[in-house]
Tab-separated table of C-alpha atoms in Angstrom:
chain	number	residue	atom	x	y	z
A	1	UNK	CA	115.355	145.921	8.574
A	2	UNK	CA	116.084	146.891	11.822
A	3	UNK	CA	114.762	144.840	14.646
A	4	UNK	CA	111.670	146.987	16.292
A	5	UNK	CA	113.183	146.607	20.231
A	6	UNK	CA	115.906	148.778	19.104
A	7	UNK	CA	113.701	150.802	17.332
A	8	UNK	CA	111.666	151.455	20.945
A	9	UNK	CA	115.397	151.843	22.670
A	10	UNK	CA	116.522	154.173	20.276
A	11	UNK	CA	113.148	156.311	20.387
A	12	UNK	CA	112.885	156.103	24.181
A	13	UNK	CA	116.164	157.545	23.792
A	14	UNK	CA	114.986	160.251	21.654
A	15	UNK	CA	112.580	160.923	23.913
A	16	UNK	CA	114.600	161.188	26.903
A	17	UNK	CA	116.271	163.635	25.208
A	18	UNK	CA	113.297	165.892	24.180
A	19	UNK	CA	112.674	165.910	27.854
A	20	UNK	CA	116.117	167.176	29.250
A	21	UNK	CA	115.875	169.330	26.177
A	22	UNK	CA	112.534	170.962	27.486
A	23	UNK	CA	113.912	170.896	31.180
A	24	UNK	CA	117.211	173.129	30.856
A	25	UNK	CA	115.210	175.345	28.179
A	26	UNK	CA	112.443	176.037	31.185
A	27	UNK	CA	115.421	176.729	33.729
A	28	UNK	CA	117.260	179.203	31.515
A	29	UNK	CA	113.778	181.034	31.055
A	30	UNK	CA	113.081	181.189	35.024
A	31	UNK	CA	116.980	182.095	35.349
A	32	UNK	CA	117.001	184.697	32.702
A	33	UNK	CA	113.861	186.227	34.678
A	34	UNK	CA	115.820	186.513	37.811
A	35	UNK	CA	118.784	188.549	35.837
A	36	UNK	CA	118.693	191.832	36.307
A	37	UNK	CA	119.907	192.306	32.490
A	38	UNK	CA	117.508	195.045	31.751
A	39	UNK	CA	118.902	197.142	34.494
A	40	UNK	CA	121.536	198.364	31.727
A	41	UNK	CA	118.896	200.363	30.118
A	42	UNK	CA	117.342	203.858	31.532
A	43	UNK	CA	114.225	203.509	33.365
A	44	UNK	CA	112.246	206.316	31.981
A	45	UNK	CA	112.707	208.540	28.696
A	46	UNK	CA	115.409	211.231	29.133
A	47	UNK	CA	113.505	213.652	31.631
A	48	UNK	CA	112.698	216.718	30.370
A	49	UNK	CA	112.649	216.395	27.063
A	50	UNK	CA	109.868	216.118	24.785
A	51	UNK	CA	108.526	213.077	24.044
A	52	UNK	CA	107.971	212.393	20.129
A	53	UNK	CA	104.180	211.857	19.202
A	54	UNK	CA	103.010	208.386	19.930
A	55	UNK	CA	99.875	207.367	18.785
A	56	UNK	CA	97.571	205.617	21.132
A	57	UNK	CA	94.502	203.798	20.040
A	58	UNK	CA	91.482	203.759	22.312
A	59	UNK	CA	90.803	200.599	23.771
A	60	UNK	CA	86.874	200.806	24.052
A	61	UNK	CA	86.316	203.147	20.841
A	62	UNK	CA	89.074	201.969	19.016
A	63	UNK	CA	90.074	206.130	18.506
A	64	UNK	CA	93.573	207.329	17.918
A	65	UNK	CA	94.918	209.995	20.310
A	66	UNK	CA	98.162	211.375	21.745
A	67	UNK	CA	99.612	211.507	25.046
A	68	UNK	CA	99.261	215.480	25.683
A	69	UNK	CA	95.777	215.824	23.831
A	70	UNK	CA	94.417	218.906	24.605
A	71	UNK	CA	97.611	220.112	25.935
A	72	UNK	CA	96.884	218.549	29.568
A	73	UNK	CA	99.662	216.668	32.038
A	74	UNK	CA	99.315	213.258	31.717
A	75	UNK	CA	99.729	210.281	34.048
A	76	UNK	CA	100.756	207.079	31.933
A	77	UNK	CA	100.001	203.508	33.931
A	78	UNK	CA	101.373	200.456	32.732
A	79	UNK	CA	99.934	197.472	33.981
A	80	UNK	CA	100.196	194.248	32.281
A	81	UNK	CA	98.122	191.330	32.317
A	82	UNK	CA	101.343	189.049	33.160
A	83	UNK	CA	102.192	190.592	36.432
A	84	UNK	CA	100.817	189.094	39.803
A	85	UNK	CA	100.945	192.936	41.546
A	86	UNK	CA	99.510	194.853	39.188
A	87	UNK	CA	95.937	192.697	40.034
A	88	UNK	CA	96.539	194.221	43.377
A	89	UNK	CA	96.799	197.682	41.874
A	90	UNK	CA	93.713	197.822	39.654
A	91	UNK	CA	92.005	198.836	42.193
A	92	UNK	CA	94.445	202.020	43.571
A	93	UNK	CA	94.556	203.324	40.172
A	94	UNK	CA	90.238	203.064	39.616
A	95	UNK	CA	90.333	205.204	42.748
A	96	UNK	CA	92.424	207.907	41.267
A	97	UNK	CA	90.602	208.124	38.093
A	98	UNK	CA	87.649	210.751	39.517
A	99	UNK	CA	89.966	212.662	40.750
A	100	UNK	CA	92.411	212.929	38.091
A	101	UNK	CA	89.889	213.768	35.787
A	102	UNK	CA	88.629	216.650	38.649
A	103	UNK	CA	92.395	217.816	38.319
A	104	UNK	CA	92.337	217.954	34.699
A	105	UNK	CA	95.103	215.508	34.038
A	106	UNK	CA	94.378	212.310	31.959
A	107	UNK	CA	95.595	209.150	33.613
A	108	UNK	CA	96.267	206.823	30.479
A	109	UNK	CA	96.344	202.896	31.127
A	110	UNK	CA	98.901	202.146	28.361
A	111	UNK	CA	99.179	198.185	27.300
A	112	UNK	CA	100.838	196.631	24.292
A	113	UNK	CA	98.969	193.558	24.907
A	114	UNK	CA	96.607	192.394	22.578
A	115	UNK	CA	92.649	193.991	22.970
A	116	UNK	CA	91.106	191.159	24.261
A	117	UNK	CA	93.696	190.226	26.390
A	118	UNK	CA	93.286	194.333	27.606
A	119	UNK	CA	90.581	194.016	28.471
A	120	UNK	CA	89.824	190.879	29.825
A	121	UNK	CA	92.533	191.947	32.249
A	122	UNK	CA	91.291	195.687	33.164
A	123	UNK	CA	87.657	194.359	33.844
A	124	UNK	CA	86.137	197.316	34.712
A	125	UNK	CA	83.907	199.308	32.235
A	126	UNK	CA	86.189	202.469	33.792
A	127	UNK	CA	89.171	201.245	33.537
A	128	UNK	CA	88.749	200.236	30.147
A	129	UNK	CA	87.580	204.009	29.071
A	130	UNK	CA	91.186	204.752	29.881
A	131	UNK	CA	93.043	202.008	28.510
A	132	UNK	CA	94.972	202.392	25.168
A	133	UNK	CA	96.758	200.233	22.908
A	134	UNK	CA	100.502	201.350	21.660
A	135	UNK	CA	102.784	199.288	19.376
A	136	UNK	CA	105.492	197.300	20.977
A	137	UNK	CA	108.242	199.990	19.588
A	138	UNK	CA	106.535	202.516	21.512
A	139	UNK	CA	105.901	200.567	24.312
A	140	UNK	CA	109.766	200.092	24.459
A	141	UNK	CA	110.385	204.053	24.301
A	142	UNK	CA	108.402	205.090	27.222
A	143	UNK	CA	108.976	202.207	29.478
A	144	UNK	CA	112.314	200.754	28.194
A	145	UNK	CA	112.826	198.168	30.999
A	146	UNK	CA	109.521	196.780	30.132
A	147	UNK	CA	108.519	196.557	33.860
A	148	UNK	CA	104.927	196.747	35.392
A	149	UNK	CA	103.840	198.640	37.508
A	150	UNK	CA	105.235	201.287	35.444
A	151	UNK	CA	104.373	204.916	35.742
A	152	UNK	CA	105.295	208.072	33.593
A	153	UNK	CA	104.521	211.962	34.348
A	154	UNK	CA	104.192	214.281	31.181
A	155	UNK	CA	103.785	218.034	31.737
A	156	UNK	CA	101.264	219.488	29.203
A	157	UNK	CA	104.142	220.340	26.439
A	158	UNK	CA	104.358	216.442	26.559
A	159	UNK	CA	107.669	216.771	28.301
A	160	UNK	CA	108.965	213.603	30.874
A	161	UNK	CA	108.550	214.642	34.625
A	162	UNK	CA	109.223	211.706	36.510
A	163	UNK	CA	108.733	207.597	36.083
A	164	UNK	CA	108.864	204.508	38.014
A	165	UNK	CA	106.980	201.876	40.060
A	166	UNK	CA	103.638	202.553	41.536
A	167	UNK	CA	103.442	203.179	44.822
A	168	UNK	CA	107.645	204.973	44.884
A	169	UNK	CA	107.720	207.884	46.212
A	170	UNK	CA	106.962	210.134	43.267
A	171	UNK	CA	103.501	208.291	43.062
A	172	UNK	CA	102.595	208.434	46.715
A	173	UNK	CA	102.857	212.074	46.555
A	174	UNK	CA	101.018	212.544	43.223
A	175	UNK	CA	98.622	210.607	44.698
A	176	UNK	CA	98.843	212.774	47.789
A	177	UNK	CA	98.315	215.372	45.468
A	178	UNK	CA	95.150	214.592	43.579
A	179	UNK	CA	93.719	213.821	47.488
A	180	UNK	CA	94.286	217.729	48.528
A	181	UNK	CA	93.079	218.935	45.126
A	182	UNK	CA	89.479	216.923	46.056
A	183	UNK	CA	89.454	218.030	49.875
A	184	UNK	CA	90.139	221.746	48.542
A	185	UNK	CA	87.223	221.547	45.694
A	186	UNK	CA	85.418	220.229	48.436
A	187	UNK	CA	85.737	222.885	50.660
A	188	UNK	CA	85.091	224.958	48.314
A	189	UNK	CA	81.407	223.472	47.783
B	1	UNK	CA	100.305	144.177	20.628
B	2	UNK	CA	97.457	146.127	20.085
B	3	UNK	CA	97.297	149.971	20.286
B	4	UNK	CA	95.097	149.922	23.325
B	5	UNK	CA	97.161	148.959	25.545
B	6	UNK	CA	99.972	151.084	24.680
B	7	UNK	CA	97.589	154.096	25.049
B	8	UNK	CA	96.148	152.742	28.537
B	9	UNK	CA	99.655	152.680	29.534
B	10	UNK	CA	101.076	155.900	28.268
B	11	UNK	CA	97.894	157.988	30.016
B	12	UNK	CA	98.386	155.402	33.112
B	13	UNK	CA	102.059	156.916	33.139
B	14	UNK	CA	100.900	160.244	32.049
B	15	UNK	CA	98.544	160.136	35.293
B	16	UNK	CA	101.280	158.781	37.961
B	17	UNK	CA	103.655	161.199	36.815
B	18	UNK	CA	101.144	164.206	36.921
B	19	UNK	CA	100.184	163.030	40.580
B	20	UNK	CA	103.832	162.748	41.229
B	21	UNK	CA	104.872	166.171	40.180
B	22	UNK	CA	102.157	167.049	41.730
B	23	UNK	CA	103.097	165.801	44.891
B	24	UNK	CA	106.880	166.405	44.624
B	25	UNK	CA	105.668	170.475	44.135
B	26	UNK	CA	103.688	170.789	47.038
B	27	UNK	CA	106.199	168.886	49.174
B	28	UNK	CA	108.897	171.324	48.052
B	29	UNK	CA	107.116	174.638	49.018
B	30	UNK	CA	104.877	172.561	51.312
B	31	UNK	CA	104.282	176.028	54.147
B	32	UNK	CA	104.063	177.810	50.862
B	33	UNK	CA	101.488	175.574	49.684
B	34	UNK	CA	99.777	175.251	53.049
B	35	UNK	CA	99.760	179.162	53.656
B	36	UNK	CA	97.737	179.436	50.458
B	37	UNK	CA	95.109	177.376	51.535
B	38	UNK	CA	94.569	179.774	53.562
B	39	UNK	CA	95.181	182.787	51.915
B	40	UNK	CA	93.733	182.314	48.551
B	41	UNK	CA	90.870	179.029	49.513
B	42	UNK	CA	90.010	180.790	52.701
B	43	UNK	CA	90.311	177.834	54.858
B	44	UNK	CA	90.846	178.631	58.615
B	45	UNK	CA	94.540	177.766	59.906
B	46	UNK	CA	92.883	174.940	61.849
B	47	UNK	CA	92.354	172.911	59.321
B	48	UNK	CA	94.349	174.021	56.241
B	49	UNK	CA	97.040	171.792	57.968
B	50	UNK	CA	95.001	168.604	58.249
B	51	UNK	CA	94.078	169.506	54.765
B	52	UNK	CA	97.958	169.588	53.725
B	53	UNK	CA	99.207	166.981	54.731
B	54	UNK	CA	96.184	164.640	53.564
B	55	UNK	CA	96.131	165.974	50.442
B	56	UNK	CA	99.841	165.536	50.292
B	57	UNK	CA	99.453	161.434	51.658
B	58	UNK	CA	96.907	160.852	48.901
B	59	UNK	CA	98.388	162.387	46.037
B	60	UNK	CA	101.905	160.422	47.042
B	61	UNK	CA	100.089	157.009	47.766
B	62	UNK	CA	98.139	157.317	44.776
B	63	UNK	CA	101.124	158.146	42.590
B	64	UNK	CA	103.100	155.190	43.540
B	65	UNK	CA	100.228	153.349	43.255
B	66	UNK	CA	98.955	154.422	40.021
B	67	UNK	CA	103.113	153.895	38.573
B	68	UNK	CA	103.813	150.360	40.334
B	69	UNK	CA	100.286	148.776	39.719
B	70	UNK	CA	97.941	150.913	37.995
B	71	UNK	CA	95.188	149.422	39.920
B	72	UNK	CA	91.650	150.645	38.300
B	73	UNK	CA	90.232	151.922	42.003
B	74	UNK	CA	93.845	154.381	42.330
B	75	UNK	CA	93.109	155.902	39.015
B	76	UNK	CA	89.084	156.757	39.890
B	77	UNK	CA	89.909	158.034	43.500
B	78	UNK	CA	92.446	160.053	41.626
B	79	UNK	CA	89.970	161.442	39.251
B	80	UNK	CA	87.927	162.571	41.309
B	81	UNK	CA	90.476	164.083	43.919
B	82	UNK	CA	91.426	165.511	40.625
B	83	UNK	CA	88.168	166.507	39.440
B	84	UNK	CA	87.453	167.965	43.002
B	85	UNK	CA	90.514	170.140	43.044
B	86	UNK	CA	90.101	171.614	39.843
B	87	UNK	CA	86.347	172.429	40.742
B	88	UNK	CA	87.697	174.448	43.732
B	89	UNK	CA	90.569	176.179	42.237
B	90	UNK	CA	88.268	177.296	39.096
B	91	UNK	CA	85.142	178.713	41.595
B	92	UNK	CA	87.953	180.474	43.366
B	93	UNK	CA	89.520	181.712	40.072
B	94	UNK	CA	86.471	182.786	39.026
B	95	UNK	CA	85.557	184.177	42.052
B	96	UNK	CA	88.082	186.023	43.008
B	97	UNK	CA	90.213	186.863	39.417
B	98	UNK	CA	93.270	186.876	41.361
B	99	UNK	CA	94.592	183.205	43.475
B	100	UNK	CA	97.744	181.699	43.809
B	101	UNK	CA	98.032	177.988	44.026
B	102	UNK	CA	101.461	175.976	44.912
B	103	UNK	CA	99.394	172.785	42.610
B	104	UNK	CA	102.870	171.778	41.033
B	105	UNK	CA	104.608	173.970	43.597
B	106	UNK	CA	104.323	176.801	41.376
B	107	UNK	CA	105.802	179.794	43.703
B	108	UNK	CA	104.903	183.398	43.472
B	109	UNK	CA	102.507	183.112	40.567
B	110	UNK	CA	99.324	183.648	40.046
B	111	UNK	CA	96.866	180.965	38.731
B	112	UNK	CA	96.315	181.573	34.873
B	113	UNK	CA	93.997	180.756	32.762
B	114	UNK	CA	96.223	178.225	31.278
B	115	UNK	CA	96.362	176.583	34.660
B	116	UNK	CA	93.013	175.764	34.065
B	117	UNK	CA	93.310	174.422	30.941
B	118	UNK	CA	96.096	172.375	32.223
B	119	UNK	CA	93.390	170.688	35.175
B	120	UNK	CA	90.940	169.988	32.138
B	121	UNK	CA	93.473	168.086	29.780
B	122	UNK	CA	94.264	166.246	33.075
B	123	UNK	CA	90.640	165.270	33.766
B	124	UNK	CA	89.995	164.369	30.201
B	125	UNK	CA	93.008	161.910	30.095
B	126	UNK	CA	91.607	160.232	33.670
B	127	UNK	CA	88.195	159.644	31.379
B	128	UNK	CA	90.013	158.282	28.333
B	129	UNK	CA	91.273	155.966	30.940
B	130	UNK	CA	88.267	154.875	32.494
B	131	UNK	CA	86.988	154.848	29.134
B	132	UNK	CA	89.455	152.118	27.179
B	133	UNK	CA	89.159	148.915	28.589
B	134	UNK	CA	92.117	147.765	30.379
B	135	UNK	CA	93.446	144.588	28.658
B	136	UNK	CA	95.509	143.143	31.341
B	137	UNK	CA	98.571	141.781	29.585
B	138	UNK	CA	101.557	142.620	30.275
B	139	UNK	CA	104.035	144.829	27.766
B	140	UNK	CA	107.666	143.761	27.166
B	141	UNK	CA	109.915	146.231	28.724
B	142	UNK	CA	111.367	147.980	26.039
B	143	UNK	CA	107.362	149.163	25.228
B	144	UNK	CA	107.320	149.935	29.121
B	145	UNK	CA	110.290	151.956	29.293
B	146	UNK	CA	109.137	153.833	25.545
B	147	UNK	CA	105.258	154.802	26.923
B	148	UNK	CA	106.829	155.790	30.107
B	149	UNK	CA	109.036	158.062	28.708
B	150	UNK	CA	106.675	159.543	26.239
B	151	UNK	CA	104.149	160.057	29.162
B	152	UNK	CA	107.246	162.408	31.005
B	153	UNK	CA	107.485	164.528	28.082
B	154	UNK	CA	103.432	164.850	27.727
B	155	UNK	CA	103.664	165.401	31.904
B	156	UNK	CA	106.544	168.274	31.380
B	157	UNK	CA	104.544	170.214	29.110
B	158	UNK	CA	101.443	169.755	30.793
B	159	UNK	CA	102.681	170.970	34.351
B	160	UNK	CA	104.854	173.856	32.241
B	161	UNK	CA	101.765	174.524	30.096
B	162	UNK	CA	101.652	178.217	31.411
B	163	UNK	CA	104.835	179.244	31.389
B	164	UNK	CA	105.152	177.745	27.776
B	165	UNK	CA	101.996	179.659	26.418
B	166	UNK	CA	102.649	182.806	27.983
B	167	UNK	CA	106.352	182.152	26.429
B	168	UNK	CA	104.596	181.374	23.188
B	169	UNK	CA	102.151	184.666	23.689
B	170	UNK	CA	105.129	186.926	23.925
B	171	UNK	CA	107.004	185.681	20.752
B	172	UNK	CA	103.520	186.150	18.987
B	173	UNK	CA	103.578	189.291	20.251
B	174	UNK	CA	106.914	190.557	19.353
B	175	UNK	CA	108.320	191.450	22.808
């Protein structure tokens, strides 16, 4: 029988351990975050080509869809519930959704996050009407880095225009864009 | 030796250490910590650096207080400190959806939900403190140096408690 002080020594041991243990795993995670190891892969789907059909369930009615429904461009947000900016941009993307939907292009907030989690994020009853869910594989296809904010622009044969972070260039001037298309329709009136 | 006391002193540990991290983070990215006082708590300039640096005094004294004697009146002024914190940073939270909060010198992050959870495991292990009584013998060392070390570990996962579930969330997840 062994005597119960070495027991304690040998377990405060054990535990001493467990904590380095838990230390240097939490490092490597923050480290590996900093690594720009996913800048091997593209950051958008070949461009121009046609994207294969990905089905997208409807966050609020729970309805599958494509991308190019309808055969309309198609502006493809990812935000993710993780990210600290994308908060900030919740807000710039509810602003474009009337007039996206004036310019007959759907603006798509694709997650691969869980519904709840979806939603709980996104908030807003009108966000949410535009939110869908995609499998992780899929999720990997059109926004291989995995980044947020993510965007993707698909021409009405479902067909990749252009990709990136919100708020690049590229988006500034789509967002330009959907700005003149209003003033004109309301000059119009 | 009775169980009792070896939980009392684990969650006294577990409750220096916490205040100690605690302290130790904000020192670290103490103008970071400062700034978001005002930033995300809206409190004017003016004071957010009184505020700072008595917040910091306290949660140091109390730490080494709360490890070296474990005096009864450290652990309720640390509660409620505690307590009063967490009631702020939640009403923000909720307020706002979006605040960031150097609390364990977390940089760069937004408070989580987990973050929250985090505060209430804290403020339920300062009431199963008040709520054993303290025998006041004294433990032989090697039972000192064992709850001490066990209340690390439970103070590691506590302060990494987001990072670990969102970790956790992801493998779920499949990404």
């Amino acid at each position: 029988m062994v005597d119960a002080t070495v027991l304690y020594i040998v377990l405060s041991i054990l535990l001493f351990s467990l904590i380095l243990n838990l230390m240097l795993t939490l490092n490597v995670m923050r480290t590996l975050r900093r690594l720009p190891i996913a800048d091997a892969l593209p950051l958008t789907p070949t461009p121009q080509t046609e994207l294969p059909p990905v089905l997208a369930t409807l966050l609020v009615s729970g309805e599958v869809t494509s991308f190019n429904a309808g055969e309309q461009p198609a502006v493809l947000v990812f935000l993710s519930s993780r990210c600290p900016k994308c908060q900030e941009k919740k807000a710039e993307v509810e602003a474009l959704l009337p007039l996206a939907t004036a310019a007959e292009v759907h603006l798509w907030l694709v997650s691969s996050e869980t519904a709840w989690r979806t939603r709980r994020f996104l908030s807003s009853a009108v966000l949410q009407q535009h939110a869908v869910l995609i499998s992780q594989e899929n999720y990997k296809l059109l926004n291989p880095r995995q980044i947020s904010p993510f965007y993707l622009f698909i021409d009405h044969d479902a067909r990749v225009q252009a990709g990136g972070t919100l708020g690049d260039e590229n988006w500034q001037s789509f967002c330009e864009q959907m700005m003149e298309i209003q003033q004109s329709a309301g000059a119009l009136n | 030796m009775g169980y009792e006391l070896f939980l009392a002193e684990v969650i006294r540990f577990y409750l220096g250490f916490i205040l100690f991290a605690a302290a130790w983070g904000k020192s670290r990215t103490y103008a970071y910590f400062k700034q978001q006082l005002t930033e995300s708590f809206r409190i004017p300039t003016v004071y957010s650096r009184m505020l700072a640096s008595g917040i910091l005094a306290l949660e140091w004294a109390l730490a080494l207080i709360i490890l070296t004697t474990g005096h009864q009146l450290a652990i309720i002024v640390a509660g409620g400190l505690f307590s009063l914190l967490s009631v702020v940073l939640l009403y923000r939270y909720l307020a706002t959806g979006m605040i960031k909060c150097s609390c364990f010198g977390e940089k760069d992050r937004p408070v989580t939900d987990y973050d929250l959870l985090r505060n209430g495991l804290v403020i339920m292990a300062f009431m199963a403190f008040l709520c054993l009584d303290n025998p006041a013998s004294e433990m032989a060392l090697q039972w000192l140096f064992f709850s001490a070390s066990l209340a690390v570990l439970l103070v590691l996962i506590t302060i990494n408690l987001s990072d670990i579930m969102l970790q956790l969330i992801d493998m779920a997840e499949g990404r």
